JSON list of C-alpha atoms in Angstrom, two decimals:
[
{"chain": "A", "resi": 23, "resn": "MET", "atom": "CA", "xyz": [126.92, 74.48, 54.01]},
{"chain": "A", "resi": 24, "resn": "LEU", "atom": "CA", "xyz": [124.21, 72.19, 52.69]},
{"chain": "A", "resi": 25, "resn": "PRO", "atom": "CA", "xyz": [120.51, 73.03, 52.88]},
{"chain": "A", "resi": 26, "resn": "PRO", "atom": "CA", "xyz": [118.70, 72.03, 56.07]},
{"chain": "A", "resi": 27, "resn": "TYR", "atom": "CA", "xyz": [116.61, 68.92, 56.27]},
{"chain": "A", "resi": 28, "resn": "THR", "atom": "CA", "xyz": [113.94, 67.82, 58.72]},
{"chain": "A", "resi": 29, "resn": "SER", "atom": "CA", "xyz": [114.52, 64.91, 61.06]},
{"chain": "A", "resi": 30, "resn": "ASN", "atom": "CA", "xyz": [111.67, 62.40, 60.97]},
{"chain": "A", "resi": 31, "resn": "THR", "atom": "CA", "xyz": [112.05, 61.48, 64.63]},
{"chain": "A", "resi": 32, "resn": "LEU", "atom": "CA", "xyz": [112.25, 64.83, 66.40]},
{"chain": "A", "resi": 33, "resn": "GLY", "atom": "CA", "xyz": [110.80, 67.25, 63.90]},
{"chain": "A", "resi": 34, "resn": "ASP", "atom": "CA", "xyz": [113.75, 69.57, 64.50]},
{"chain": "A", "resi": 35, "resn": "HIS", "atom": "CA", "xyz": [115.51, 71.35, 61.66]},
{"chain": "A", "resi": 36, "resn": "TYR", "atom": "CA", "xyz": [119.14, 70.50, 61.11]},
{"chain": "A", "resi": 37, "resn": "CYS", "atom": "CA", "xyz": [121.86, 71.80, 58.89]},
{"chain": "A", "resi": 38, "resn": "ILE", "atom": "CA", "xyz": [124.69, 69.51, 57.81]},
{"chain": "A", "resi": 39, "resn": "VAL", "atom": "CA", "xyz": [127.96, 71.43, 57.78]},
{"chain": "A", "resi": 40, "resn": "GLN", "atom": "CA", "xyz": [130.79, 69.97, 55.69]},
{"chain": "A", "resi": 41, "resn": "ILE", "atom": "CA", "xyz": [134.06, 71.28, 57.09]},
{"chain": "A", "resi": 42, "resn": "PRO", "atom": "CA", "xyz": [137.55, 69.81, 57.28]},
{"chain": "A", "resi": 43, "resn": "LEU", "atom": "CA", "xyz": [138.03, 67.35, 60.11]},
{"chain": "A", "resi": 44, "resn": "SER", "atom": "CA", "xyz": [140.86, 69.52, 61.41]},
{"chain": "A", "resi": 45, "resn": "ASP", "atom": "CA", "xyz": [138.39, 72.36, 62.06]},
{"chain": "A", "resi": 46, "resn": "ARG", "atom": "CA", "xyz": [135.35, 70.32, 63.04]},
{"chain": "A", "resi": 47, "resn": "TRP", "atom": "CA", "xyz": [136.08, 70.08, 66.77]},
{"chain": "A", "resi": 48, "resn": "GLN", "atom": "CA", "xyz": [136.86, 73.77, 67.10]},
{"chain": "A", "resi": 49, "resn": "VAL", "atom": "CA", "xyz": [133.61, 74.68, 65.36]},
{"chain": "A", "resi": 50, "resn": "TYR", "atom": "CA", "xyz": [131.74, 72.10, 67.43]},
{"chain": "A", "resi": 51, "resn": "HIS", "atom": "CA", "xyz": [133.08, 73.49, 70.71]},
{"chain": "A", "resi": 52, "resn": "ARG", "atom": "CA", "xyz": [132.32, 77.08, 69.70]},
{"chain": "A", "resi": 53, "resn": "LEU", "atom": "CA", "xyz": [128.74, 76.12, 68.86]},
{"chain": "A", "resi": 54, "resn": "GLN", "atom": "CA", "xyz": [128.48, 74.38, 72.24]},
{"chain": "A", "resi": 55, "resn": "GLU", "atom": "CA", "xyz": [129.74, 77.54, 73.97]},
{"chain": "A", "resi": 56, "resn": "LEU", "atom": "CA", "xyz": [126.91, 79.43, 72.28]},
{"chain": "A", "resi": 57, "resn": "MET", "atom": "CA", "xyz": [124.47, 76.69, 73.39]},
{"chain": "A", "resi": 58, "resn": "ILE", "atom": "CA", "xyz": [123.63, 75.75, 69.81]},
{"chain": "A", "resi": 59, "resn": "PRO", "atom": "CA", "xyz": [122.76, 72.02, 69.72]},
{"chain": "A", "resi": 60, "resn": "CYS", "atom": "CA", "xyz": [125.09, 70.09, 67.43]},
{"chain": "A", "resi": 61, "resn": "LEU", "atom": "CA", "xyz": [126.75, 66.72, 67.05]},
{"chain": "A", "resi": 62, "resn": "CYS", "atom": "CA", "xyz": [129.57, 65.19, 65.06]},
{"chain": "A", "resi": 63, "resn": "ASP", "atom": "CA", "xyz": [128.51, 62.34, 62.81]},
{"chain": "A", "resi": 64, "resn": "SER", "atom": "CA", "xyz": [130.75, 59.35, 62.14]},
{"chain": "A", "resi": 65, "resn": "ASP", "atom": "CA", "xyz": [131.09, 60.37, 58.47]},
{"chain": "A", "resi": 66, "resn": "GLY", "atom": "CA", "xyz": [132.93, 63.54, 59.49]},
{"chain": "A", "resi": 67, "resn": "SER", "atom": "CA", "xyz": [130.06, 65.96, 59.04]},
{"chain": "A", "resi": 68, "resn": "LEU", "atom": "CA", "xyz": [128.75, 68.29, 61.70]},
{"chain": "A", "resi": 69, "resn": "ARG", "atom": "CA", "xyz": [125.00, 68.36, 62.29]},
{"chain": "A", "resi": 70, "resn": "VAL", "atom": "CA", "xyz": [123.66, 71.60, 63.77]},
{"chain": "A", "resi": 71, "resn": "GLN", "atom": "CA", "xyz": [120.13, 72.23, 65.00]},
{"chain": "A", "resi": 72, "resn": "VAL", "atom": "CA", "xyz": [118.80, 75.44, 63.46]},
{"chain": "A", "resi": 73, "resn": "ASP", "atom": "CA", "xyz": [115.56, 76.74, 64.94]},
{"chain": "A", "resi": 74, "resn": "ASN", "atom": "CA", "xyz": [115.71, 80.36, 63.88]},
{"chain": "A", "resi": 75, "resn": "PHE", "atom": "CA", "xyz": [117.44, 82.83, 61.61]},
{"chain": "A", "resi": 76, "resn": "LEU", "atom": "CA", "xyz": [119.82, 84.02, 64.33]},
{"chain": "A", "resi": 77, "resn": "THR", "atom": "CA", "xyz": [121.20, 80.49, 64.65]},
{"chain": "A", "resi": 78, "resn": "VAL", "atom": "CA", "xyz": [121.77, 80.34, 60.89]},
{"chain": "A", "resi": 79, "resn": "ILE", "atom": "CA", "xyz": [123.73, 83.60, 61.04]},
{"chain": "A", "resi": 80, "resn": "LEU", "atom": "CA", "xyz": [125.83, 82.40, 63.99]},
{"chain": "A", "resi": 81, "resn": "VAL", "atom": "CA", "xyz": [126.64, 79.08, 62.32]},
{"chain": "A", "resi": 82, "resn": "HIS", "atom": "CA", "xyz": [127.58, 80.86, 59.10]},
{"chain": "A", "resi": 83, "resn": "SER", "atom": "CA", "xyz": [129.82, 83.27, 60.98]},
{"chain": "A", "resi": 84, "resn": "ILE", "atom": "CA", "xyz": [131.59, 80.54, 62.95]},
{"chain": "A", "resi": 85, "resn": "VAL", "atom": "CA", "xyz": [132.19, 78.36, 59.89]},
{"chain": "A", "resi": 86, "resn": "LYS", "atom": "CA", "xyz": [133.46, 81.40, 57.99]},
{"chain": "A", "resi": 87, "resn": "GLN", "atom": "CA", "xyz": [136.03, 82.10, 60.72]},
{"chain": "A", "resi": 88, "resn": "PHE", "atom": "CA", "xyz": [137.55, 78.68, 60.14]},
{"chain": "A", "resi": 89, "resn": "SER", "atom": "CA", "xyz": [137.14, 78.37, 56.37]},
{"chain": "A", "resi": 90, "resn": "VAL", "atom": "CA", "xyz": [138.52, 81.62, 54.95]},
{"chain": "A", "resi": 91, "resn": "SER", "atom": "CA", "xyz": [141.92, 83.20, 55.15]},
{"chain": "A", "resi": 92, "resn": "ARG", "atom": "CA", "xyz": [142.84, 85.88, 57.65]},
{"chain": "A", "resi": 93, "resn": "GLN", "atom": "CA", "xyz": [143.09, 88.43, 54.83]},
{"chain": "A", "resi": 94, "resn": "GLU", "atom": "CA", "xyz": [139.56, 87.62, 53.65]},
{"chain": "A", "resi": 95, "resn": "LEU", "atom": "CA", "xyz": [138.27, 88.17, 57.19]},
{"chain": "A", "resi": 96, "resn": "ILE", "atom": "CA", "xyz": [140.10, 91.50, 57.39]},
{"chain": "A", "resi": 97, "resn": "ASP", "atom": "CA", "xyz": [138.67, 92.59, 54.03]},
{"chain": "A", "resi": 98, "resn": "TRP", "atom": "CA", "xyz": [135.17, 91.57, 55.12]},
{"chain": "A", "resi": 99, "resn": "LEU", "atom": "CA", "xyz": [135.48, 93.54, 58.37]},
{"chain": "A", "resi": 100, "resn": "GLU", "atom": "CA", "xyz": [136.73, 96.62, 56.52]},
{"chain": "A", "resi": 101, "resn": "ARG", "atom": "CA", "xyz": [133.76, 96.42, 54.14]},
{"chain": "A", "resi": 102, "resn": "CYS", "atom": "CA", "xyz": [131.42, 96.25, 57.14]},
{"chain": "A", "resi": 103, "resn": "TRP", "atom": "CA", "xyz": [132.93, 99.42, 58.58]},
{"chain": "A", "resi": 104, "resn": "GLN", "atom": "CA", "xyz": [132.41, 101.24, 55.26]},
{"chain": "A", "resi": 105, "resn": "MET", "atom": "CA", "xyz": [128.66, 100.67, 55.33]}
]
């Protein structure tokens, strides 16, 4: 995930998410389900509006679900339970 930038027209904060095109629509639809404003740019990137820290965490979590292996997700969950 790239650092956020500020739009000159709306003043909203956006994060550009670089993910494979094969996963982009699934991530996009999941963000829409969570009512997180986002759009798919013509260059293949996904632009997500981030207004607060909770949104950053949700975006990170969703992208992680699609970008890491099942075993990595299992290992991560097991580490969470050990805390």
